[in-house]
Coordinates of C-alpha atoms and ligand atoms in Angstrom, one line a residue:
M1 CA -2.6 8.5 -24.1
G2 CA -3.8 7.4 -20.7
N3 CA -2.4 9.1 -17.6
M4 CA -0.7 5.9 -16.5
L5 CA 1.1 5.4 -19.8
A6 CA 2.2 9.1 -19.9
R7 CA 3.6 8.6 -16.4
L8 CA 5.4 5.5 -17.4
L9 CA 6.9 7.0 -20.5
R10 CA 8.2 9.9 -18.5
A11 CA 9.8 7.4 -16.0
A12 CA 13.3 6.9 -17.1
I13 CA 14.5 5.7 -13.7
P14 CA 18.0 5.8 -12.4
A15 CA 17.5 2.7 -10.3
Q16 CA 20.7 2.7 -8.3
R17 CA 21.1 6.5 -7.9
V18 CA 23.0 6.5 -4.6
A19 CA 24.9 3.3 -5.0
T20 CA 27.6 4.8 -7.2
T21 CA 28.4 7.6 -4.8
A22 CA 27.9 7.0 -1.1
A23 CA 27.8 3.2 -0.7
P24 CA 30.8 0.9 -0.7
R25 CA 31.2 -1.0 -3.9
S26 CA 28.1 -3.2 -4.2
P27 CA 27.7 -5.1 -0.9
W28 CA 26.4 -8.6 -1.6
W29 CA 22.8 -8.0 -0.4
R30 CA 22.2 -5.2 -2.9
T31 CA 21.7 -7.6 -5.8
A32 CA 21.4 -11.0 -4.0
V33 CA 18.9 -13.6 -5.0
V34 CA 17.6 -15.0 -1.7
Y35 CA 15.9 -18.4 -1.6
Q36 CA 13.2 -18.7 1.1
V37 CA 13.3 -22.1 2.8
Y38 CA 10.1 -23.1 4.5
L39 CA 12.1 -25.3 6.9
R40 CA 9.2 -27.6 7.9
S41 CA 8.6 -28.5 4.3
F42 CA 12.0 -28.6 2.7
A43 CA 13.7 -31.9 3.6
D44 CA 13.3 -34.3 6.5
A45 CA 16.5 -36.0 7.6
D46 CA 15.3 -37.8 10.7
G47 CA 12.2 -39.4 9.1
N48 CA 9.5 -37.9 11.3
G49 CA 7.6 -36.1 8.4
I50 CA 8.9 -32.7 9.4
G51 CA 11.6 -30.9 7.5
D52 CA 14.7 -30.1 9.6
L53 CA 18.1 -28.4 9.6
Q54 CA 20.1 -31.6 8.7
G55 CA 17.6 -32.1 5.8
L56 CA 18.3 -28.6 4.6
R57 CA 22.0 -29.2 5.0
S58 CA 21.8 -32.3 2.8
R59 CA 20.2 -30.2 0.0
L60 CA 22.8 -27.4 0.0
P61 CA 24.4 -28.8 -3.2
Y62 CA 21.0 -28.4 -4.9
L63 CA 20.7 -24.8 -3.9
A64 CA 24.3 -24.1 -5.0
W65 CA 23.6 -25.8 -8.3
L66 CA 20.4 -23.7 -8.7
G67 CA 22.5 -20.6 -8.4
V68 CA 21.0 -18.5 -5.5
D69 CA 23.1 -16.3 -3.3
A70 CA 21.6 -16.8 0.2
L71 CA 18.9 -18.6 2.1
W72 CA 16.3 -17.1 4.4
I73 CA 15.0 -19.8 6.8
N74 CA 11.5 -19.4 8.2
P75 CA 11.4 -19.5 12.1
H76 CA 13.4 -22.4 13.5
Y77 CA 12.8 -21.6 17.2
P78 CA 11.0 -23.6 19.9
S79 CA 7.4 -22.5 19.3
G80 CA 3.9 -23.1 20.5
G81 CA 2.9 -24.1 16.9
A82 CA 0.0 -21.7 16.8
D83 CA 1.2 -19.9 13.7
G84 CA 3.8 -21.9 11.7
G85 CA 6.7 -21.0 14.1
Y86 CA 5.8 -17.3 14.4
D87 CA 5.0 -17.8 18.0
V88 CA 8.4 -18.1 19.6
I89 CA 9.1 -19.5 23.1
D90 CA 12.8 -19.1 23.1
Y91 CA 14.7 -16.8 20.6
R92 CA 18.1 -18.2 21.4
A93 CA 17.4 -21.9 20.7
V94 CA 16.4 -24.3 18.0
D95 CA 13.1 -26.3 18.1
P96 CA 14.1 -29.9 18.8
E97 CA 11.8 -30.8 15.8
Y98 CA 14.4 -29.1 13.6
G99 CA 17.6 -30.0 15.4
D100 CA 19.8 -27.9 17.7
V101 CA 22.2 -24.9 17.7
A102 CA 25.1 -27.1 16.6
D103 CA 23.1 -28.2 13.6
L104 CA 22.5 -24.6 12.7
E105 CA 26.1 -23.8 13.0
Q106 CA 27.0 -26.7 10.8
L107 CA 24.5 -25.6 8.2
V108 CA 25.9 -22.1 8.2
A109 CA 29.4 -23.3 7.8
D110 CA 28.6 -25.7 5.1
A111 CA 26.5 -23.2 3.3
R112 CA 29.4 -20.8 3.3
R113 CA 31.6 -23.4 1.8
V114 CA 29.3 -23.6 -1.2
G115 CA 29.0 -19.8 -1.5
L116 CA 25.6 -19.4 0.3
R117 CA 24.8 -17.1 3.1
V118 CA 22.2 -17.9 5.7
I119 CA 19.6 -15.4 7.0
L120 CA 17.3 -16.2 10.0
D121 CA 13.8 -15.0 10.7
V122 CA 13.4 -12.9 13.8
V123 CA 10.0 -12.2 15.3
P124 CA 10.1 -9.1 17.5
N125 CA 6.4 -7.9 17.4
H126 CA 5.1 -10.7 19.6
T127 CA 6.1 -13.9 21.5
S128 CA 4.3 -17.2 22.1
D129 CA 1.9 -17.2 25.0
Q130 CA 4.2 -20.0 26.3
H131 CA 7.2 -17.7 26.4
P132 CA 8.5 -17.5 30.0
W133 CA 7.8 -13.8 30.1
F134 CA 4.2 -14.2 29.3
Q135 CA 3.8 -17.1 31.7
E136 CA 5.4 -14.9 34.4
A137 CA 3.1 -12.0 33.5
L138 CA 0.0 -14.3 33.7
A139 CA 1.1 -15.6 37.1
D140 CA 1.9 -12.2 38.6
P141 CA 0.3 -9.0 37.2
S142 CA 2.8 -6.8 39.1
S143 CA 5.9 -8.7 37.8
A144 CA 8.5 -7.0 35.6
A145 CA 7.4 -9.3 32.8
A146 CA 3.9 -7.9 32.8
S147 CA 5.1 -4.6 31.6
R148 CA 6.7 -6.2 28.6
Y149 CA 3.2 -6.9 27.1
H150 CA 0.1 -4.8 26.7
F151 CA -2.3 -5.7 29.6
A152 CA -5.4 -3.8 30.6
P153 CA -7.4 -4.1 33.8
P154 CA -10.6 -6.2 33.8
S155 CA -13.6 -4.4 32.3
E156 CA -16.7 -5.2 30.3
E157 CA -15.3 -4.0 27.0
P158 CA -11.8 -4.4 25.5
P159 CA -9.6 -1.3 25.7
N160 CA -10.1 -0.3 22.0
N161 CA -11.5 -1.3 18.7
W162 CA -8.4 -3.0 17.2
R163 CA -8.9 -6.2 15.3
S164 CA -6.6 -9.2 14.9
L165 CA -5.2 -9.7 11.4
F166 CA -6.3 -13.3 11.5
G167 CA -9.9 -12.5 12.4
G168 CA -11.7 -11.5 15.6
P169 CA -10.8 -8.9 18.2
A170 CA -7.2 -8.1 19.0
W171 CA -7.8 -8.4 22.7
S172 CA -8.4 -11.6 24.8
R173 CA -8.8 -12.1 28.5
T174 CA -6.4 -13.8 30.9
P175 CA -7.8 -16.3 33.4
D176 CA -8.0 -13.5 36.0
G177 CA -10.0 -11.3 33.7
R178 CA -7.4 -8.9 32.4
W179 CA -7.2 -8.0 28.7
Y180 CA -4.1 -8.5 26.7
L181 CA -3.3 -7.4 23.1
H182 CA -2.6 -9.8 20.2
L183 CA -2.6 -8.4 16.7
F184 CA -2.3 -12.0 15.4
T185 CA -3.6 -15.1 17.3
P186 CA -4.4 -15.1 21.0
E187 CA -1.3 -17.3 21.4
Q188 CA 0.9 -14.5 20.1
P189 CA 0.7 -11.7 22.7
D190 CA 2.2 -8.4 21.4
L191 CA 5.3 -7.1 23.1
N192 CA 5.4 -3.6 24.7
W193 CA 8.4 -2.0 23.0
R194 CA 8.2 1.0 25.3
D195 CA 9.8 -1.3 28.0
P196 CA 13.6 -1.1 27.5
A197 CA 14.0 -4.7 28.6
V198 CA 12.3 -5.9 25.4
A199 CA 14.8 -4.0 23.2
E200 CA 17.8 -5.3 25.3
D201 CA 16.7 -8.9 25.0
F202 CA 16.3 -8.7 21.2
E203 CA 19.7 -7.1 20.9
R204 CA 21.1 -10.1 22.7
T205 CA 19.3 -12.4 20.4
L206 CA 20.8 -10.7 17.3
R207 CA 24.3 -11.1 18.7
F208 CA 23.7 -14.7 19.7
W209 CA 23.0 -15.7 16.1
L210 CA 25.4 -13.3 14.4
D211 CA 28.2 -14.8 16.7
R212 CA 27.2 -18.1 15.1
G213 CA 27.9 -16.9 11.6
V214 CA 24.6 -16.0 10.2
S215 CA 24.5 -13.2 7.6
G216 CA 21.5 -11.4 8.9
F217 CA 17.7 -11.5 9.6
R218 CA 14.4 -11.3 7.9
V219 CA 12.4 -9.1 10.4
D220 CA 8.8 -10.2 10.9
V221 CA 6.2 -7.4 11.1
A222 CA 8.9 -4.7 11.0
Y223 CA 6.2 -2.1 10.6
G224 CA 4.8 -3.1 14.0
L225 CA 6.4 -3.3 17.5
F226 CA 5.4 0.1 18.8
K227 CA 1.7 0.9 19.1
D228 CA 0.0 4.3 19.7
A229 CA 1.2 5.4 23.2
D230 CA -2.4 5.8 24.4
L231 CA -3.8 2.8 22.5
R232 CA -6.4 5.0 20.9
D233 CA -9.2 3.5 18.6
N234 CA -8.3 3.0 15.0
P235 CA -10.3 5.1 12.5
G236 CA -11.2 2.0 10.6
T237 CA -10.7 -1.8 10.7
Y238 CA -8.5 -4.2 8.8
S239 CA -10.0 -6.0 5.9
P240 CA -8.1 -9.0 4.4
T241 CA -9.0 -7.7 0.9
L242 CA -7.2 -4.4 1.5
F243 CA -3.8 -4.1 -0.2
G244 CA -1.8 -3.4 2.9
H245 CA -2.2 -1.6 6.2
G246 CA -3.2 2.0 5.6
P247 CA -4.5 5.0 7.5
E248 CA -7.5 3.0 8.7
Q249 CA -5.1 1.3 11.2
A250 CA -3.0 4.4 12.0
M251 CA -2.8 3.6 15.7
T252 CA -1.6 0.0 15.3
W253 CA 1.2 0.1 12.8
N254 CA 4.0 2.3 11.5
Q255 CA 4.6 4.4 14.6
P256 CA 7.6 6.7 14.2
E257 CA 9.4 5.3 17.3
V258 CA 10.0 2.0 15.5
H259 CA 12.7 3.6 13.2
D260 CA 15.0 3.9 16.2
V261 CA 14.9 0.2 16.7
W262 CA 16.1 -0.4 13.2
R263 CA 18.9 2.2 13.7
R264 CA 20.1 0.3 16.7
W265 CA 19.9 -3.1 14.9
R266 CA 21.7 -1.7 11.9
A267 CA 24.5 -0.5 14.1
I268 CA 24.8 -4.0 15.6
C269 CA 24.9 -5.6 12.1
D270 CA 27.5 -3.1 11.1
E271 CA 29.8 -4.6 13.8
Y272 CA 29.7 -8.0 11.9
D273 CA 31.0 -8.9 8.5
E274 CA 28.4 -8.1 5.9
A275 CA 25.3 -8.8 8.0
M276 CA 22.0 -7.5 6.6
L277 CA 18.4 -6.9 7.7
V278 CA 15.4 -7.3 5.5
G279 CA 12.1 -6.1 6.8
E280 CA 8.6 -7.3 6.2
V281 CA 6.9 -3.9 6.0
S282 CA 3.4 -4.5 4.8
L283 CA 2.2 -1.0 4.5
A284 CA -0.1 0.2 1.7
D285 CA 2.1 3.2 0.8
V286 CA 5.4 2.1 -0.8
G287 CA 6.9 5.5 0.1
Q288 CA 6.4 4.7 3.8
V289 CA 7.8 1.2 3.2
A290 CA 11.0 2.6 1.6
L291 CA 11.6 4.8 4.7
Y292 CA 12.4 1.7 6.6
S293 CA 15.4 1.2 4.4
R294 CA 17.0 4.6 4.8
P295 CA 20.8 4.3 4.9
D296 CA 21.0 3.8 8.7
E297 CA 18.0 1.5 9.1
L298 CA 17.1 -1.9 7.5
H299 CA 19.2 -2.8 4.5
Q300 CA 16.1 -3.8 2.6
S301 CA 12.4 -3.8 3.0
L302 CA 10.4 -6.3 0.9
A303 CA 8.5 -4.8 -2.0
F304 CA 5.2 -6.7 -2.0
R305 CA 3.1 -5.2 -4.7
L306 CA 4.1 -7.6 -7.4
L307 CA 3.0 -10.4 -5.2
K308 CA -0.4 -9.0 -5.0
S309 CA -0.8 -7.6 -8.5
P310 CA -3.2 -9.2 -11.1
W311 CA -1.7 -10.3 -14.4
S312 CA -1.8 -6.9 -16.1
A313 CA 1.0 -4.9 -17.7
E314 CA -0.5 -1.7 -16.3
D315 CA -0.4 -3.0 -12.7
Y316 CA 3.0 -4.5 -13.1
A317 CA 4.5 -1.4 -14.7
E318 CA 3.0 0.7 -12.0
A319 CA 4.3 -1.6 -9.2
V320 CA 7.8 -1.6 -10.7
V321 CA 8.0 2.1 -11.3
E322 CA 6.7 3.1 -7.9
A323 CA 9.1 0.8 -6.1
L324 CA 12.1 1.9 -8.1
D325 CA 11.1 5.5 -7.4
A326 CA 10.4 5.1 -3.7
F327 CA 13.5 3.0 -2.9
G328 CA 15.7 5.1 -5.2
E329 CA 14.7 8.1 -3.1
V330 CA 16.4 6.5 -0.1
G331 CA 19.3 4.9 -1.9
A332 CA 18.2 1.3 -1.2
P333 CA 17.9 -1.5 -3.7
V334 CA 14.4 -2.8 -4.3
S335 CA 13.8 -6.3 -2.9
W336 CA 11.4 -7.9 -5.3
V337 CA 9.0 -10.6 -4.2
L338 CA 6.6 -12.7 -6.3
S339 CA 5.7 -15.4 -3.8
N340 CA 6.1 -16.4 -0.2
H341 CA 4.6 -18.7 2.5
D342 CA 1.7 -16.3 3.1
K343 CA 0.3 -16.1 -0.5
E344 CA -1.2 -18.5 -2.9
R345 CA 1.4 -20.1 -5.2
K346 CA 1.8 -18.0 -8.3
V347 CA 1.0 -20.6 -10.9
T348 CA -2.4 -20.8 -9.3
R349 CA -2.7 -17.1 -8.7
F350 CA -2.1 -16.5 -12.4
G351 CA -4.9 -18.8 -13.5
G352 CA -3.5 -22.3 -13.0
G353 CA -2.7 -25.0 -15.6
D354 CA -0.8 -24.1 -18.7
V355 CA -1.8 -20.4 -18.6
G356 CA -0.8 -20.0 -15.0
T357 CA 2.5 -21.8 -15.6
A358 CA 3.3 -19.7 -18.7
R359 CA 2.7 -16.5 -16.7
A360 CA 4.7 -17.8 -13.8
R361 CA 7.6 -18.4 -16.1
A362 CA 7.3 -14.9 -17.7
A363 CA 6.9 -13.3 -14.3
V364 CA 10.1 -14.8 -12.8
L365 CA 12.0 -13.6 -15.9
L366 CA 10.7 -10.1 -15.2
M367 CA 11.5 -10.2 -11.5
L368 CA 15.1 -11.5 -12.1
A369 CA 15.7 -8.8 -14.8
L370 CA 14.9 -6.0 -12.3
P371 CA 17.6 -4.0 -10.6
G372 CA 18.1 -4.9 -6.9
S373 CA 17.6 -8.0 -5.0
A374 CA 15.0 -10.8 -5.5
Y375 CA 13.3 -13.4 -3.3
V376 CA 12.5 -16.9 -4.5
Y377 CA 10.1 -19.0 -2.5
A378 CA 11.1 -22.7 -2.2
G379 CA 9.0 -24.8 -4.6
D380 CA 8.4 -21.9 -7.0
E381 CA 11.3 -23.0 -9.1
L382 CA 9.4 -26.3 -9.6
G383 CA 6.2 -24.5 -10.6
L384 CA 4.3 -26.0 -7.7
P385 CA 0.6 -25.0 -7.8
Q386 CA -1.3 -24.2 -4.6
A387 CA -2.1 -27.7 -3.1
A388 CA -5.6 -28.5 -2.1
V389 CA -5.2 -29.3 1.6
P390 CA -8.3 -31.1 3.1
D391 CA -9.8 -29.1 5.9
E392 CA -9.1 -31.8 8.5
A393 CA -5.3 -31.6 7.7
K394 CA -5.1 -27.8 7.8
R395 CA -2.9 -26.0 10.3
D396 CA -3.1 -22.4 9.5
P397 CA -4.9 -20.3 12.2
I398 CA -6.3 -18.0 9.5
F399 CA -8.5 -20.9 8.4
F400 CA -9.7 -21.6 11.9
R401 CA -10.1 -18.0 13.1
S402 CA -12.1 -17.1 10.1
G403 CA -14.5 -20.0 10.8
G404 CA -13.3 -21.6 7.5
L405 CA -14.2 -18.5 5.4
R406 CA -10.6 -17.9 4.4
A407 CA -8.8 -21.0 3.0
G408 CA -5.6 -20.2 4.9
R409 CA -2.0 -20.6 3.8
D410 CA -1.4 -24.3 4.1
G411 CA -1.7 -24.9 0.3
C412 CA 1.6 -23.0 -0.3
R413 CA 3.4 -24.7 2.5
V414 CA 3.2 -28.4 1.4
P415 CA 6.5 -30.3 1.4
M416 CA 8.9 -30.3 -1.6
P417 CA 8.9 -33.2 -4.1
W418 CA 12.5 -34.2 -4.7
N419 CA 12.1 -37.4 -6.7
E420 CA 9.5 -39.7 -8.1
T421 CA 9.8 -42.5 -5.5
R422 CA 7.1 -43.1 -2.9
G423 CA 6.9 -40.1 -0.6
V424 CA 8.6 -38.0 -3.3
G425 CA 11.9 -38.0 -1.4
F426 CA 10.8 -35.4 1.1
S427 CA 11.7 -37.7 4.1
T428 CA 14.4 -40.2 4.5
D429 CA 11.6 -42.6 5.6
P430 CA 9.3 -43.1 2.6
D431 CA 6.6 -44.2 5.0
A432 CA 6.8 -41.1 7.2
R433 CA 3.6 -39.1 7.2
P434 CA 4.4 -35.6 6.1
W435 CA 3.1 -32.9 8.4
L436 CA 0.9 -31.7 5.5
P437 CA -0.3 -34.2 2.9
I438 CA 1.6 -34.1 -0.4
P439 CA -0.8 -34.4 -3.4
E440 CA -0.4 -37.9 -5.0
D441 CA 0.7 -36.6 -8.4
W442 CA 3.5 -34.3 -7.2
G443 CA 6.2 -36.7 -8.5
R444 CA 5.6 -34.9 -11.8
Y445 CA 7.1 -31.7 -10.2
A446 CA 10.0 -33.5 -8.7
V447 CA 13.5 -31.9 -8.8
S448 CA 15.1 -35.1 -10.2
R449 CA 12.6 -35.1 -13.1
Q450 CA 12.8 -31.4 -13.9
A451 CA 16.6 -31.3 -13.7
R452 CA 16.7 -33.6 -16.7
D453 CA 14.2 -31.6 -18.7
G454 CA 15.5 -28.7 -20.8
G455 CA 12.0 -27.2 -20.9
S456 CA 11.1 -27.4 -17.2
M457 CA 10.4 -24.6 -14.8
L458 CA 13.5 -25.6 -12.8
T459 CA 15.7 -25.4 -15.9
L460 CA 14.3 -21.9 -16.6
Y461 CA 15.1 -20.7 -13.1
R462 CA 18.6 -22.1 -13.2
R463 CA 19.3 -20.6 -16.6
A464 CA 17.8 -17.2 -15.5
L465 CA 20.0 -17.2 -12.4
A466 CA 23.1 -18.0 -14.5
Q467 CA 22.3 -15.3 -17.1
R468 CA 21.6 -12.7 -14.3
R469 CA 25.1 -13.4 -13.0
A470 CA 26.6 -13.3 -16.4
H471 CA 24.9 -10.0 -17.3
P472 CA 25.2 -7.8 -14.2
S473 CA 23.4 -5.0 -16.1
F474 CA 20.2 -6.6 -15.1
A475 CA 20.7 -6.4 -11.3
E476 CA 23.1 -3.5 -11.2
G477 CA 22.1 -1.3 -14.1
E478 CA 20.1 1.8 -14.5
A479 CA 16.6 0.7 -15.5
S480 CA 14.0 2.4 -17.5
V481 CA 10.5 1.0 -17.7
S482 CA 8.0 1.5 -20.5
R483 CA 4.7 0.1 -21.4
Q484 CA 2.9 -0.1 -24.7
G485 CA -0.5 -1.6 -24.3
D486 CA 0.0 -5.1 -22.7
V487 CA 3.7 -5.1 -23.3
L488 CA 6.1 -4.2 -20.5
T489 CA 9.7 -3.5 -21.2
V490 CA 12.6 -3.0 -18.8
R491 CA 15.7 -1.7 -20.4
S492 CA 18.9 -1.6 -18.3
V493 CA 22.2 -0.1 -19.0
G494 CA 25.1 -1.2 -16.8
P495 CA 28.5 -3.0 -16.6
S496 CA 27.6 -5.6 -19.2
G497 CA 26.1 -3.2 -21.7
T498 CA 22.4 -2.8 -22.5
V499 CA 20.0 -5.5 -21.8
R500 CA 16.2 -5.7 -22.1
C501 CA 13.4 -7.8 -20.7
V502 CA 10.2 -7.7 -22.7
V503 CA 7.0 -9.3 -21.3
N504 CA 3.8 -9.8 -23.3
M505 CA 1.0 -9.8 -20.8
G506 CA -1.7 -9.6 -23.4
S507 CA -3.6 -12.2 -25.4
Q508 CA -2.1 -11.6 -28.8
P509 CA 1.5 -12.2 -30.1
V510 CA 3.6 -9.0 -30.5
V511 CA 6.6 -8.3 -32.5
V512 CA 9.7 -7.3 -30.5
R513 CA 12.6 -5.5 -32.1
C514 CA 15.8 -7.5 -31.6
P515 CA 19.0 -5.8 -32.7
G516 CA 21.2 -8.0 -30.6
S517 CA 20.9 -11.5 -29.3
V518 CA 18.3 -13.5 -27.3
L519 CA 19.7 -14.4 -23.9
L520 CA 16.8 -16.3 -22.6
S521 CA 13.1 -16.8 -23.1
S522 CA 10.3 -18.2 -21.1
T523 CA 9.1 -20.1 -24.1
T524 CA 10.7 -22.3 -26.7
R525 CA 8.3 -21.0 -29.4
L526 CA 10.0 -17.7 -30.4
P527 CA 9.7 -17.4 -34.2
R528 CA 11.5 -14.6 -36.1
S529 CA 9.2 -12.1 -37.7
G530 CA 10.9 -9.7 -40.1
D531 CA 13.9 -8.3 -38.2
G532 CA 12.2 -8.9 -34.9
L533 CA 10.7 -11.8 -32.8
A534 CA 7.1 -12.8 -32.4
L535 CA 6.6 -12.9 -28.7
P536 CA 3.5 -15.0 -27.8
P537 CA 1.0 -14.1 -25.1
D538 CA 2.1 -14.7 -21.5
T539 CA 5.8 -14.9 -22.3
A540 CA 9.0 -12.9 -21.6
V541 CA 12.3 -12.6 -23.3
W542 CA 15.7 -11.3 -22.3
L543 CA 17.7 -9.6 -25.0
S544 CA 21.2 -8.2 -25.2
E545 CA 21.4 -5.1 -27.4
D546 CA 25.2 -5.4 -27.9
Ligands
LIG1 C1 4.2 -12.4 8.8 C2 4.6 -13.8 8.5 O1 5.1 -13.9 7.2 C3 3.4 -14.7 8.7 O2 3.5 -16.0 8.3 C4 3.0 -14.6 10.2 O3 1.8 -15.3 10.3 C5 2.8 -13.2 10.7 N1 3.9 -12.3 10.2 C6 2.8 -13.1 12.2 O4 4.0 -13.3 12.7

């Protein structure tokens, strides 16, 4: 027996250890399925080829029908457009491309009416270089605004060896020769969180949106904000192939001071009705990630390992066990993620075509069977593959800053196909040019078509979300994880009895014991074999043991 297997078999994991004692009865976010809306690509109401708030509002009935609990909207703020909205000019406004504050209020109110909560994206690590503070700091090195960023006096060499995550050095020069820090693009100067004015302003921003009825925030780069006080050299450099940010970048990320920010933000959210914070904490060590979700900090921090794991039962089992363990230690639910706007679409990641699609179907059944909360990226419920975006249409700075060596993230950000008409229903004007080109054959993935098809990816998502609601043992139960060869099993005991999710990640069919009933399966081919079921390769099944 390999070490891994031995570890897994020992791992009977009480997934919600603390929930039953300290926490109030299951706040909504502990088990919520959150649908991530890439606003620019969701639905265009004003016919300019760019998705907007009224477009999203018009599609709320779809999201309620699908059966998710909440929406997280990617940044909607006025932006310099250097990094898909993650370069914010004004945190308390809406980019006119998307609408205005009244539109957002209307969206939140309508969403509530159909049982959906709305979460916004907040970007506290950096601003746009067009933000009034940075403009003031450029104009006057002795201004108060200058101390809200990291500037260094003119010199031959940059102040340290830090690298930008998007390629190239993390320091650029101002027109007057000073250096300034940007861990992403040069248009995204990093804020200096040691200046109290920065914290004060973000607290105002949180209240501004909470007062307008939003249910919380996804916090961008929540492992950042504070940098080493002396900006010392990193012992190593970032490589895009590394799993997350680890000790090689110890001076840049995960400084202990940041946890106090989350304590203050948590206290603010606690003043509002059921508001929550979910952090993007891309650190290599899941134990460190979980620390961001201690009871007085962020409600959740996203567990990214499934999003990066190859299709292997061993990897998946390890990812699930380590996350349940680490978050269980701090009493937080795990927030599972299989895709987002930064990673290749999962159908493509899992091999593309029929194989990739079968695996994507099985993977989502696994994710939705796990205890805790889950994040679904818009378009994944349609099984969209990564689109081939021609270089001349690309927008992602990763493509440009890597000199074209990295493909960039545009292929997972292409607009949604809603129907099979010209323009696939993304825009109210079928002749509008979408901001990223939509592949010609994407009508085949359209919502209208899949909604009529009992075997479609969309139908699978909808059924899975309904079954997850009907059987709270999946999301709320105590899970134990086991692996036999290529077969991963999650067995959960909870308020609706004992349920099981079995995933065959190998290349041969396996026989699965089935004492109770089949709740759902990622395939229609599930023949009986003796007193069990023959589970084909790349498929998953949900079983009830009662
Ligand atoms: C993480 C976001 O998900 C990504 O899209 C963005 O480029 C970086 N943070 C920088 O804000």
